[in-house]
Tab-separated table of C-alpha atoms in Angstrom:
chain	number	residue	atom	x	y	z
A	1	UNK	CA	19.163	63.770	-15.005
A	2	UNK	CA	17.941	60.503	-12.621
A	3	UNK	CA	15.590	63.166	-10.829
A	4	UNK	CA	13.840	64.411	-13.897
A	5	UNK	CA	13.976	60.704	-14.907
A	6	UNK	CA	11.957	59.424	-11.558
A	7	UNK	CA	9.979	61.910	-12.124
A	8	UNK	CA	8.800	61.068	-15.447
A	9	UNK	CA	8.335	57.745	-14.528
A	10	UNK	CA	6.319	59.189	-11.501
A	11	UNK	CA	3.273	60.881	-13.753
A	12	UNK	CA	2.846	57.307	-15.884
A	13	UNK	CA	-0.330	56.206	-15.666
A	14	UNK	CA	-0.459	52.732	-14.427
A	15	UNK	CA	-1.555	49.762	-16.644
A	16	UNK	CA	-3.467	46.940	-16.307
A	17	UNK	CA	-0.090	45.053	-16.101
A	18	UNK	CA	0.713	46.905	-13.008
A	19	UNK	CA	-2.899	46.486	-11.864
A	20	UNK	CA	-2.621	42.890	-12.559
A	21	UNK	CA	-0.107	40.370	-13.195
A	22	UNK	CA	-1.022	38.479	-16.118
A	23	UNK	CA	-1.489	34.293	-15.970
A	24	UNK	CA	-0.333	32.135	-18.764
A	25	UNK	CA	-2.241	29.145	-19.528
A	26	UNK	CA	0.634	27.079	-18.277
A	27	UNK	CA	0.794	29.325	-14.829
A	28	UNK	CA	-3.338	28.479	-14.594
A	29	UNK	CA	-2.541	24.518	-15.021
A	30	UNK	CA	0.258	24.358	-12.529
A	31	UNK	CA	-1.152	26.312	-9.914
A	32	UNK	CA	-4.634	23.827	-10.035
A	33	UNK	CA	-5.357	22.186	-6.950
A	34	UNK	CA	-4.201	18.613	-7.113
A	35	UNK	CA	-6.112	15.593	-5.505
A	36	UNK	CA	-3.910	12.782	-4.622
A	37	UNK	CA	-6.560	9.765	-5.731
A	38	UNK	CA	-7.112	11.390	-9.161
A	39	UNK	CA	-3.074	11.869	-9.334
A	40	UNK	CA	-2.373	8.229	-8.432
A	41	UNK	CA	-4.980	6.843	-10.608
A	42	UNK	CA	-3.522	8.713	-13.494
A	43	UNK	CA	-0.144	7.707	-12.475
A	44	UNK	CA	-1.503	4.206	-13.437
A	45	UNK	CA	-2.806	4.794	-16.455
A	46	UNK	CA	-0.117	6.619	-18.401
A	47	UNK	CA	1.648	3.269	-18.311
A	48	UNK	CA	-1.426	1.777	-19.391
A	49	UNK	CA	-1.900	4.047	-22.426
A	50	UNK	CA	1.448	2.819	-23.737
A	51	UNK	CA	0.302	-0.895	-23.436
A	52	UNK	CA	-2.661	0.060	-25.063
A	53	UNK	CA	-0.770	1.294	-28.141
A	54	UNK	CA	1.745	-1.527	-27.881
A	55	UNK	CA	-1.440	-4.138	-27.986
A	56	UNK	CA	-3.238	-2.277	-30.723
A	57	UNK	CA	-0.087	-2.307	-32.820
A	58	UNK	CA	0.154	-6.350	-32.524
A	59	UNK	CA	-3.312	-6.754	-32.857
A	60	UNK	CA	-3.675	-4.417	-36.236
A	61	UNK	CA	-0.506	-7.424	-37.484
A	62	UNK	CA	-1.586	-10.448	-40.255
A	63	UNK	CA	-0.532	-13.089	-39.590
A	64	UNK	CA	-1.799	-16.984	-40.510
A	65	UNK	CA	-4.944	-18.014	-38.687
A	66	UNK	CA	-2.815	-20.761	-36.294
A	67	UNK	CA	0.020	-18.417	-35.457
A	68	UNK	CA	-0.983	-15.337	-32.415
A	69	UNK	CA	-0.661	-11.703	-33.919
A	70	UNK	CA	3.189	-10.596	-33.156
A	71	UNK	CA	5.370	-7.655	-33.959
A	72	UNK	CA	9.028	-7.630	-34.348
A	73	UNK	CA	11.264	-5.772	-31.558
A	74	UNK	CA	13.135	-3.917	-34.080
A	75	UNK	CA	10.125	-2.245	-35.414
A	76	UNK	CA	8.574	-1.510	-31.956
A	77	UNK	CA	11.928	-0.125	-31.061
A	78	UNK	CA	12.451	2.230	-34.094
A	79	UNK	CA	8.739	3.579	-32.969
A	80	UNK	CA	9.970	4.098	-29.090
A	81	UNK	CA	10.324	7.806	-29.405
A	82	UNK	CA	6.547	8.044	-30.786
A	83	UNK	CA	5.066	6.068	-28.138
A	84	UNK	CA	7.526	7.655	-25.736
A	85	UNK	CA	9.600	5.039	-24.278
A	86	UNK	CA	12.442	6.713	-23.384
A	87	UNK	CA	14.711	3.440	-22.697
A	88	UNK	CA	13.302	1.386	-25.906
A	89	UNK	CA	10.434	-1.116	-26.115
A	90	UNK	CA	12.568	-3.926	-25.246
A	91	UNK	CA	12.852	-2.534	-21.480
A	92	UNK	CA	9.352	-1.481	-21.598
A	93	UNK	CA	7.897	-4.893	-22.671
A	94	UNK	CA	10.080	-7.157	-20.195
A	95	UNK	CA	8.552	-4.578	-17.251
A	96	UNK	CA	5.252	-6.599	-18.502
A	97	UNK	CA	5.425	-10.101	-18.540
A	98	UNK	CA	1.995	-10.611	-17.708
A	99	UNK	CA	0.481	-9.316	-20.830
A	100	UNK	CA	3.603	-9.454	-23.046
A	101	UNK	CA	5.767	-11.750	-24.352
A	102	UNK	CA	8.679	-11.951	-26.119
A	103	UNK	CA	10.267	-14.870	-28.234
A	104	UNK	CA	12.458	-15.434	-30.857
A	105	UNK	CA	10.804	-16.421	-34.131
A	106	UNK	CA	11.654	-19.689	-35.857
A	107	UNK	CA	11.324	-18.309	-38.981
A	108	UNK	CA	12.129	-14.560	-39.276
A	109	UNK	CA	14.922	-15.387	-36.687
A	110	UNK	CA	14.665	-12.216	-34.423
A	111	UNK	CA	12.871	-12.046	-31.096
A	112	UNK	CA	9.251	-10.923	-31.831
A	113	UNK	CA	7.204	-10.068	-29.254
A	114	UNK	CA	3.222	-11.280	-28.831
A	115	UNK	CA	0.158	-11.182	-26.350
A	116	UNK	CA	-0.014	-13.317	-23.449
A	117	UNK	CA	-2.719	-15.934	-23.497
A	118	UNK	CA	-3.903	-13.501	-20.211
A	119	UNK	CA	-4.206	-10.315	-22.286
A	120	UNK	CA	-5.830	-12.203	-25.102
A	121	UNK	CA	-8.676	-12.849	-23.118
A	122	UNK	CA	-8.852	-9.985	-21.662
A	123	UNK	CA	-9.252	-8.164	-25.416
A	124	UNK	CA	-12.007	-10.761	-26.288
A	125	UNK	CA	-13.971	-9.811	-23.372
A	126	UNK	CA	-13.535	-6.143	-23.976
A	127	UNK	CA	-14.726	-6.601	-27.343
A	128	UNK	CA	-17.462	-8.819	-26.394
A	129	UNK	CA	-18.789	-6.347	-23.596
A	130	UNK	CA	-18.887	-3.489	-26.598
A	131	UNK	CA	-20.781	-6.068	-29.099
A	132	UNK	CA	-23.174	-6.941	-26.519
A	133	UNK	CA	-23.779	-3.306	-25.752
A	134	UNK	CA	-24.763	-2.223	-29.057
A	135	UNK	CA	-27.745	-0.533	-28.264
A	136	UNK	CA	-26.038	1.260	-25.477
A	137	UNK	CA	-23.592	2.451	-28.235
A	138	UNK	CA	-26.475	3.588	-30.579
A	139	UNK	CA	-27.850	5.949	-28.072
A	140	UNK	CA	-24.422	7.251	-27.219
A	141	UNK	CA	-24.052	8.448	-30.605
A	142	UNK	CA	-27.346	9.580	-30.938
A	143	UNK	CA	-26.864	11.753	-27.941
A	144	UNK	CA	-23.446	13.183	-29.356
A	145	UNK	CA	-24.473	14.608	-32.523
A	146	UNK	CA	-28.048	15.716	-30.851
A	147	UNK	CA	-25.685	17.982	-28.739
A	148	UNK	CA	-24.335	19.364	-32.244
A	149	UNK	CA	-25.668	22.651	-33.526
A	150	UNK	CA	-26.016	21.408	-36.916
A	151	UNK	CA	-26.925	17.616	-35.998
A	152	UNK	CA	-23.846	16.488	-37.376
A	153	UNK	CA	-20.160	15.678	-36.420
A	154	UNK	CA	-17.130	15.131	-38.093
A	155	UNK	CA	-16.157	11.478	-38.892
A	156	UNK	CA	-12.263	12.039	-37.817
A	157	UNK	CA	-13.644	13.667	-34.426
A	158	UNK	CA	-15.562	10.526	-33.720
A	159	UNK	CA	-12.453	8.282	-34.774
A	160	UNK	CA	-10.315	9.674	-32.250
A	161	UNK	CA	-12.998	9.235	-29.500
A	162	UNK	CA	-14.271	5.914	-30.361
A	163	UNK	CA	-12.501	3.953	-27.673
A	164	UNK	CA	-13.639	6.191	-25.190
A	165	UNK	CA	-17.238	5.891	-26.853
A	166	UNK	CA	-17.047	2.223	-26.187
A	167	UNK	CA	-17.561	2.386	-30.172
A	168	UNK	CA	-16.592	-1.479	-31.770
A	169	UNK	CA	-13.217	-0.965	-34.302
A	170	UNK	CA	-15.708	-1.096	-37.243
A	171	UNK	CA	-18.581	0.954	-36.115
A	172	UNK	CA	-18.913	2.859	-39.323
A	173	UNK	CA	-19.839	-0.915	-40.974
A	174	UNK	CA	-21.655	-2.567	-37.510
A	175	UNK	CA	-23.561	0.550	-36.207
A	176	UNK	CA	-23.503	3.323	-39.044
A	177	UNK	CA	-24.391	1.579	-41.983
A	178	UNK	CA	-26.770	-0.920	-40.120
A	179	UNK	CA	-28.792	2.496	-38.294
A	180	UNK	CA	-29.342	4.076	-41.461
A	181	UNK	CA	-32.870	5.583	-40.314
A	182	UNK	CA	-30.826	7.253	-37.675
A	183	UNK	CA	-27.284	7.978	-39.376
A	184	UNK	CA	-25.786	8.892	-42.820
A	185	UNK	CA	-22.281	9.938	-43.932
A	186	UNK	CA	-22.171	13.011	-45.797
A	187	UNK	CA	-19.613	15.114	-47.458
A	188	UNK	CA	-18.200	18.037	-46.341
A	189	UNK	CA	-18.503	21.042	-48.490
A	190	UNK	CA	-16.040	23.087	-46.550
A	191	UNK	CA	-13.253	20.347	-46.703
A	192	UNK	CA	-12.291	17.787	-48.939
A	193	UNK	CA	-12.238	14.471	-48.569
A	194	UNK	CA	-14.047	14.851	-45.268
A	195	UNK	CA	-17.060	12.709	-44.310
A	196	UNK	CA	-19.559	14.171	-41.729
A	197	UNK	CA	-21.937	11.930	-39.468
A	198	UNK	CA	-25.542	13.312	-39.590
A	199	UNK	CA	-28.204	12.411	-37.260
A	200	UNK	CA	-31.206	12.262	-39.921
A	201	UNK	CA	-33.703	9.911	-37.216
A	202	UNK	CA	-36.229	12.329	-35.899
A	203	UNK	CA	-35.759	11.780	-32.258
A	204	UNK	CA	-38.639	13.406	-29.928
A	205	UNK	CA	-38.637	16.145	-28.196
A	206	UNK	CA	-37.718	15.224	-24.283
A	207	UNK	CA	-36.410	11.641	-25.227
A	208	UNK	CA	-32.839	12.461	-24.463
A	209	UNK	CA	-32.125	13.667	-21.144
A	210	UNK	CA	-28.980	15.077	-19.728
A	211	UNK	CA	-27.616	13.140	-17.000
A	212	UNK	CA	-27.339	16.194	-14.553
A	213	UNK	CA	-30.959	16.457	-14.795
A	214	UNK	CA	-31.089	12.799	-13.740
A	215	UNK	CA	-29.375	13.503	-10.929
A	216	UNK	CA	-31.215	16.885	-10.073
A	217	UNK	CA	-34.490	14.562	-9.470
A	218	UNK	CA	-32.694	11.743	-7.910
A	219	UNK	CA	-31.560	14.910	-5.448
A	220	UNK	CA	-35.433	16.549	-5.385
A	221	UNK	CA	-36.674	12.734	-4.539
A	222	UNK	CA	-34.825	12.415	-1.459
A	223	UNK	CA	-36.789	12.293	1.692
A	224	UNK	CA	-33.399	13.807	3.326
A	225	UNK	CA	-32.565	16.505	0.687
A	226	UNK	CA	-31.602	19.597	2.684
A	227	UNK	CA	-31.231	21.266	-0.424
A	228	UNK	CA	-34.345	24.072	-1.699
A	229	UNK	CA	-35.917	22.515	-4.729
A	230	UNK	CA	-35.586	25.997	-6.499
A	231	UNK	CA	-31.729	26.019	-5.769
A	232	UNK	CA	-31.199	22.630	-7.723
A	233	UNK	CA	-33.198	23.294	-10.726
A	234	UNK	CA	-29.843	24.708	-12.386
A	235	UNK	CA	-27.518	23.239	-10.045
A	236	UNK	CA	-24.393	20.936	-10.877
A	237	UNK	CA	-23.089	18.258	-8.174
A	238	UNK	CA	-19.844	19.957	-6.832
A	239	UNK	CA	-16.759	17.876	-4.530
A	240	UNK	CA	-13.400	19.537	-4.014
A	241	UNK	CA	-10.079	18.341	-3.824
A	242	UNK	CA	-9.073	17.521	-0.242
A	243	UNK	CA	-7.044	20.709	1.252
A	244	UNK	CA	-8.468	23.359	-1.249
A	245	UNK	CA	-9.502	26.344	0.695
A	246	UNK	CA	-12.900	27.620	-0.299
A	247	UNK	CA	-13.124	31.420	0.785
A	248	UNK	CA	-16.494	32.879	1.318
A	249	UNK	CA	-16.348	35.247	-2.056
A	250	UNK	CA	-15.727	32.284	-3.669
A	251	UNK	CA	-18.637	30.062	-1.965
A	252	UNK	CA	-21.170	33.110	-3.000
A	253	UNK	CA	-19.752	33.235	-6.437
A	254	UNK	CA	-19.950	29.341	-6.885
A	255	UNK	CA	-23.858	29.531	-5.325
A	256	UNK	CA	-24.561	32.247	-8.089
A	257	UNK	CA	-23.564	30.383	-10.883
A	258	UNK	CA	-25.243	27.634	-9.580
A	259	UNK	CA	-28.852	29.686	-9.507
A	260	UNK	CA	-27.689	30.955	-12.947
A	261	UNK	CA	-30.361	29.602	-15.848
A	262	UNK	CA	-28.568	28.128	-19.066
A	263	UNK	CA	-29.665	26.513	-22.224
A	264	UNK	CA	-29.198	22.675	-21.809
A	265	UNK	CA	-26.684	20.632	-24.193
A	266	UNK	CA	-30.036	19.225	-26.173
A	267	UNK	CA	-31.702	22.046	-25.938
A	268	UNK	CA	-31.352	24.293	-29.118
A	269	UNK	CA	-29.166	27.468	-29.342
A	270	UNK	CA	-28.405	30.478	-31.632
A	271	UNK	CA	-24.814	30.514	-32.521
A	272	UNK	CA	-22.547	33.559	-33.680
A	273	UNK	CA	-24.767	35.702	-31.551
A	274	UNK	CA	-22.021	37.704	-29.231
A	275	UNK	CA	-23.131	38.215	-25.414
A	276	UNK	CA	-21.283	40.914	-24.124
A	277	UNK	CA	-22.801	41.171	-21.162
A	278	UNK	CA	-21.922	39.723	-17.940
A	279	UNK	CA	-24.703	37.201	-17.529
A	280	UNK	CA	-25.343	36.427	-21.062
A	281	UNK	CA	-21.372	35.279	-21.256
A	282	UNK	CA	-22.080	33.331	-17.727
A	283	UNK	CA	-25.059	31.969	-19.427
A	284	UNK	CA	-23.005	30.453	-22.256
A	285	UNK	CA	-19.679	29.597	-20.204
A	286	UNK	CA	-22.784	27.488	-18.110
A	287	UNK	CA	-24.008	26.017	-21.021
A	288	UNK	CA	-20.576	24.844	-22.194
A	289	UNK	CA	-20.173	23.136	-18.609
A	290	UNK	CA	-23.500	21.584	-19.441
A	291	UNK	CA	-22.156	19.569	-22.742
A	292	UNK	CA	-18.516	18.632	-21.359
A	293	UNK	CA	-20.356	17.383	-18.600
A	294	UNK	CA	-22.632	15.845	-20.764
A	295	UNK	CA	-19.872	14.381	-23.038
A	296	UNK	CA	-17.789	13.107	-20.316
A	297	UNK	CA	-21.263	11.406	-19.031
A	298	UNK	CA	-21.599	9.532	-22.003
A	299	UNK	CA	-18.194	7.838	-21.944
A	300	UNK	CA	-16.884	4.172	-20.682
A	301	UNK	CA	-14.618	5.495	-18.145
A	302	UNK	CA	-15.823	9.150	-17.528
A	303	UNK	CA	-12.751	10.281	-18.787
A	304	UNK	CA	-11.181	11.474	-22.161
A	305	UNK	CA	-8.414	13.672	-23.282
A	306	UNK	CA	-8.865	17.327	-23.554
A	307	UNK	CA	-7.252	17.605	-26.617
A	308	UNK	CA	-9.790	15.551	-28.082
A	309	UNK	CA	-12.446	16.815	-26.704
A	310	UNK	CA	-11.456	20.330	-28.364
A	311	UNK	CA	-11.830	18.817	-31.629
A	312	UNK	CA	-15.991	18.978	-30.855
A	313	UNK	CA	-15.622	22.298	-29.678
A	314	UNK	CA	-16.923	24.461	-32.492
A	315	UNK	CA	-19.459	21.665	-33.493
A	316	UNK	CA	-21.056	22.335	-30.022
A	317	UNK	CA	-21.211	25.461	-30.314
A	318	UNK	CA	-18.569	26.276	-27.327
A	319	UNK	CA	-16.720	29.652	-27.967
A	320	UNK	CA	-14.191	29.324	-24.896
A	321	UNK	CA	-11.036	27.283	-23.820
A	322	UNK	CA	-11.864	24.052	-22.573
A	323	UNK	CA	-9.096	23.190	-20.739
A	324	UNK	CA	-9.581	26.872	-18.815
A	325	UNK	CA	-13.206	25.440	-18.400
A	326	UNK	CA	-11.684	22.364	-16.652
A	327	UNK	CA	-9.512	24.700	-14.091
A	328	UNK	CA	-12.690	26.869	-14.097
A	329	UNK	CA	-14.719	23.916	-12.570
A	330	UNK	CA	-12.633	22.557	-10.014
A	331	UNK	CA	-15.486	20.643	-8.275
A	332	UNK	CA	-17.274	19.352	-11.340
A	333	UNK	CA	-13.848	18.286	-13.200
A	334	UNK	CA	-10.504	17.524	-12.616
A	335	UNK	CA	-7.695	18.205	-14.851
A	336	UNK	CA	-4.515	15.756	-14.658
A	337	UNK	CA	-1.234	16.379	-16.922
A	338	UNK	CA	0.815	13.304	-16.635
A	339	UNK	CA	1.554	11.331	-18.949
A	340	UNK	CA	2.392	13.607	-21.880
A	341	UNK	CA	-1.266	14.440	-21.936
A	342	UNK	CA	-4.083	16.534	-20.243
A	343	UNK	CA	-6.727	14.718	-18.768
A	344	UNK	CA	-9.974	15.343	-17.455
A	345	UNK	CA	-12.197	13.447	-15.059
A	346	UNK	CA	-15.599	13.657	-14.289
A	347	UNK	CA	-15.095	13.761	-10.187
A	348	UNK	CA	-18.825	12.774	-9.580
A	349	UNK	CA	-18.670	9.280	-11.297
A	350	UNK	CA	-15.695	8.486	-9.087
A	351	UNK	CA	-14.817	7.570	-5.332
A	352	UNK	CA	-11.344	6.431	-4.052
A	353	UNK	CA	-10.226	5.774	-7.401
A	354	UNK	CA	-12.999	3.562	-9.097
A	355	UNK	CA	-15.843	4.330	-11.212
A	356	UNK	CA	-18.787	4.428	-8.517
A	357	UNK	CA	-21.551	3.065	-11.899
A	358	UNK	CA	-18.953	0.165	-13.723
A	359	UNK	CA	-20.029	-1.002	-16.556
A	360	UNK	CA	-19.123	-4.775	-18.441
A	361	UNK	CA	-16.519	-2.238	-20.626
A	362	UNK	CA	-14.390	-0.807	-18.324
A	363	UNK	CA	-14.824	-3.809	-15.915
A	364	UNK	CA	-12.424	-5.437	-18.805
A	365	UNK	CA	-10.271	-2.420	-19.041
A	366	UNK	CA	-9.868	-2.166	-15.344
A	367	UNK	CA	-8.175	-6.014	-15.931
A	368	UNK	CA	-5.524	-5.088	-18.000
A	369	UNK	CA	-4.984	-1.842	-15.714
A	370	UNK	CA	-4.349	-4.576	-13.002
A	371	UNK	CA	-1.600	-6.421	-15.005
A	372	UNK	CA	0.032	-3.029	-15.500
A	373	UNK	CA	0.035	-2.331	-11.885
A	374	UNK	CA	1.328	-5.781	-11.497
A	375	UNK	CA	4.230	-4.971	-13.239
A	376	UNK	CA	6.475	-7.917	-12.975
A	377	UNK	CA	5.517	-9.119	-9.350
A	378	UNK	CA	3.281	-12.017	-9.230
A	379	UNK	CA	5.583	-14.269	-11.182
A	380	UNK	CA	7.351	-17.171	-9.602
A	381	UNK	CA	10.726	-17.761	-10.476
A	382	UNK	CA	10.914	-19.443	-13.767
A	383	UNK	CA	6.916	-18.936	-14.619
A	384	UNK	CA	5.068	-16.911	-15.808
A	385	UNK	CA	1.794	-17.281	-13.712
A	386	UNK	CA	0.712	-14.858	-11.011
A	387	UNK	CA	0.943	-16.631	-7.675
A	388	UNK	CA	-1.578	-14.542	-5.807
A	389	UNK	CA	-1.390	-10.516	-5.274
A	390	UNK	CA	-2.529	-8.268	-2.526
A	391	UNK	CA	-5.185	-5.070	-3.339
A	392	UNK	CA	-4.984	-1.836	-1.288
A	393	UNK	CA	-7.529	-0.203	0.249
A	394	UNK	CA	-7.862	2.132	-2.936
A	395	UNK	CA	-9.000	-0.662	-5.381
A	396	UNK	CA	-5.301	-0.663	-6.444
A	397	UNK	CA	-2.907	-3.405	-6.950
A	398	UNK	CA	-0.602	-2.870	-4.069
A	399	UNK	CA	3.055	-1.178	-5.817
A	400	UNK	CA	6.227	-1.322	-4.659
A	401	UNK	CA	8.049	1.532	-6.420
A	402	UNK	CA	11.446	1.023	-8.096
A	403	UNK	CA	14.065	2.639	-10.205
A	404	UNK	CA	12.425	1.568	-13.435
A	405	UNK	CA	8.776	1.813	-13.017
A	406	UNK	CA	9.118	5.127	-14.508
A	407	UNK	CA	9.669	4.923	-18.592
């Protein structure tokens, strides 16, 4: 019985599991190379997107004109599990004394917790870079729906990228409604109660330029560029993570797809044509590398969520899995996952951890990013004023880890 068994088993035709063991999309994420810089920078700022929500909550509050916006404890702790603080708000916002503060109101009688007079300014000159950029933020959004296939973007889409847009809180009323020779709000006919953003300016032909072909002719201009001319005419700016071992098959492949021609993200397209061949699928998995790059370009910190990028995804025509594109890409983008989020970076517009192009935006983000890497240090005993901090060599507040830095 077990012989004619084995031999059944013998005369099975193997499958492509057997050929091939088959990746999840989890299995492809973990087994990314990491880069420490990009890890430690991101390590920062998953703290720093919990102050962020935290500041926006207190800052959305009414409250008289001579009084600072303040929340209540109790109602930031009853949230904690939605902004994921695992040991409560109350332990999270004493791990911050530099931007938050807690006190007990005279009124309500319960300890409320505010803004430092620090923070403060550091919101006002956010919001005063972004109002003194306006025309910067015009273009941005003239770029993003020119990338569209139809010219137009959903309004919700563009809500949950507006901060990384550098977009003022009330765009729709400051920029929207005050462009309307460029923009108008629409109605969806597909879903209701939807509102799309149209680009309805006629914008010439060769006006908007990707910034990959920017660099391409800073590259060609170069009295040292070792590079043939030919070569770079399709070519993306590549850098690895330290320690990844680049074979020689995969070297060949990567200077094949860099050769490889591809429409351009303003450049227009037919969509819900199928390529089934090989290079017209490369062509298109190009082109998608062409507008995230392209998106990413256009934001304040060269950085954004991928699951909000996705939401853009079908409006730009891209028929593939972004976050595969990321892992795809390793030396045009890097994909982090802490912070109970996936995040990608453009690796070009960084070095050592710092934007290597700042702008007046993230200049004031990068503040409050210090105060979070302050942490509670800083503070002499019985004040609440900094009394002078060291920087490391990374352009990060020096940290001395503890027990409860992690939330």
């Amino acid at each position: 019985m077990l012989t004619h068994l084995l031999q059944k088993l013998s005369h099975k035709p193997p499958t492509a599991v057997l050929l091939r063991r088959k990746t999840t999309s989890a299995e492809y994420v973990a087994s990314r190379n990491r880069d420490p810089t990009f890890e430690k920078l991101m390590d920062k700022y998953k703290n720093l997107f919990k102050v962020i929500a935290i500041q926006d909550l207190i800052l959305g509050t009414t409250t008289n004109a001579a009084a600072p916006p303040a929340v209540s404890l109790d109602f930031l702790n009853r949230l904690s599990q939605r902004l994921h603080l695992n040991r409560g708000a109350t332990h999270f916002l004493r791990k911050y004394p530099h931007i938050f503060n807690i006190f007990h109101h005279p009124i309500k009688l319960q300890p409320y917790c505010t803004l430092t007079e620090t923070a403060l300014k550091i919101t006002q000159q956010e919001a005063t870079a972004i109002n003194s950029t306006l025309p910067l933020v015009v273009t941005r959004l003239v770029r993003l729906l020119s990338m569209s296939v139809t010219k137009s973007l959903p309004l919700r889409a563009i809500f949950k990228v507006y901060r990384e847009l550098g977009l003022p809180d009330d765009f729709e009323e400051s920029v929207i409604l005050k462009k309307s020779d460029l923009f108008a709000l629409v109605d969806s006919g597909n879903e209701p109660n939807t509102h799309l953003l149209k680009l309805v300016g006629d914008i010439p032909k060769g006006e908007v330029v990707a910034a990959v072909d920017n660099w391409r002719v800073v590259e060609c201009c170069k009295e040292d560029c070792g590079v043939d001319r030919n070569e770079i005419l399709y070519s993306f700016k590549h850098s690895y993570p330290p320690g990844m071992k680049l074979k020689r098959s995969f070297k060949a492949k990567v200077k094949e797809w860099q050769q490889l021609k591809y429409v351009g993200p303003y450049e227009a397209v037919e969509i819900g044509k199928k390529r089934k061949n090989k290079i017209g699928m490369m062509e298109m998995e190009k082109r998608a590398v062409g507008i995230v790059h392209e998106f990413l370009s256009l934001t304040v910190e060269k950085m954004v969520e991928v699951e909000k990028i996705s939401h853009f995804r079908k409006w730009f025509g891209i028929d593939l899995n972004v976050r595969d594109l990321f892992l795809d890409h390793p030396g045009i983008f890097y994909l982090s996952t802490k912070g109970y989020r996936h995040t990608v970076f453009l690796r070009e517009a960084y070095e050592r951890g710092c934007l290597i192009e700042p702008n007046p935006v993230y200049e004031a983000r990068r503040k409050l990013l210090d105060l979070v890497i302050l942490g509670r240090r800083g503070l002499s005993r019985g004040h609440s004023e900094p009394t002078g901090v060291s920087q490391g060599e990374d352009g990060f507040t020096e940290e001395v880890k503890t027990d409860s830095d992690e939330d």
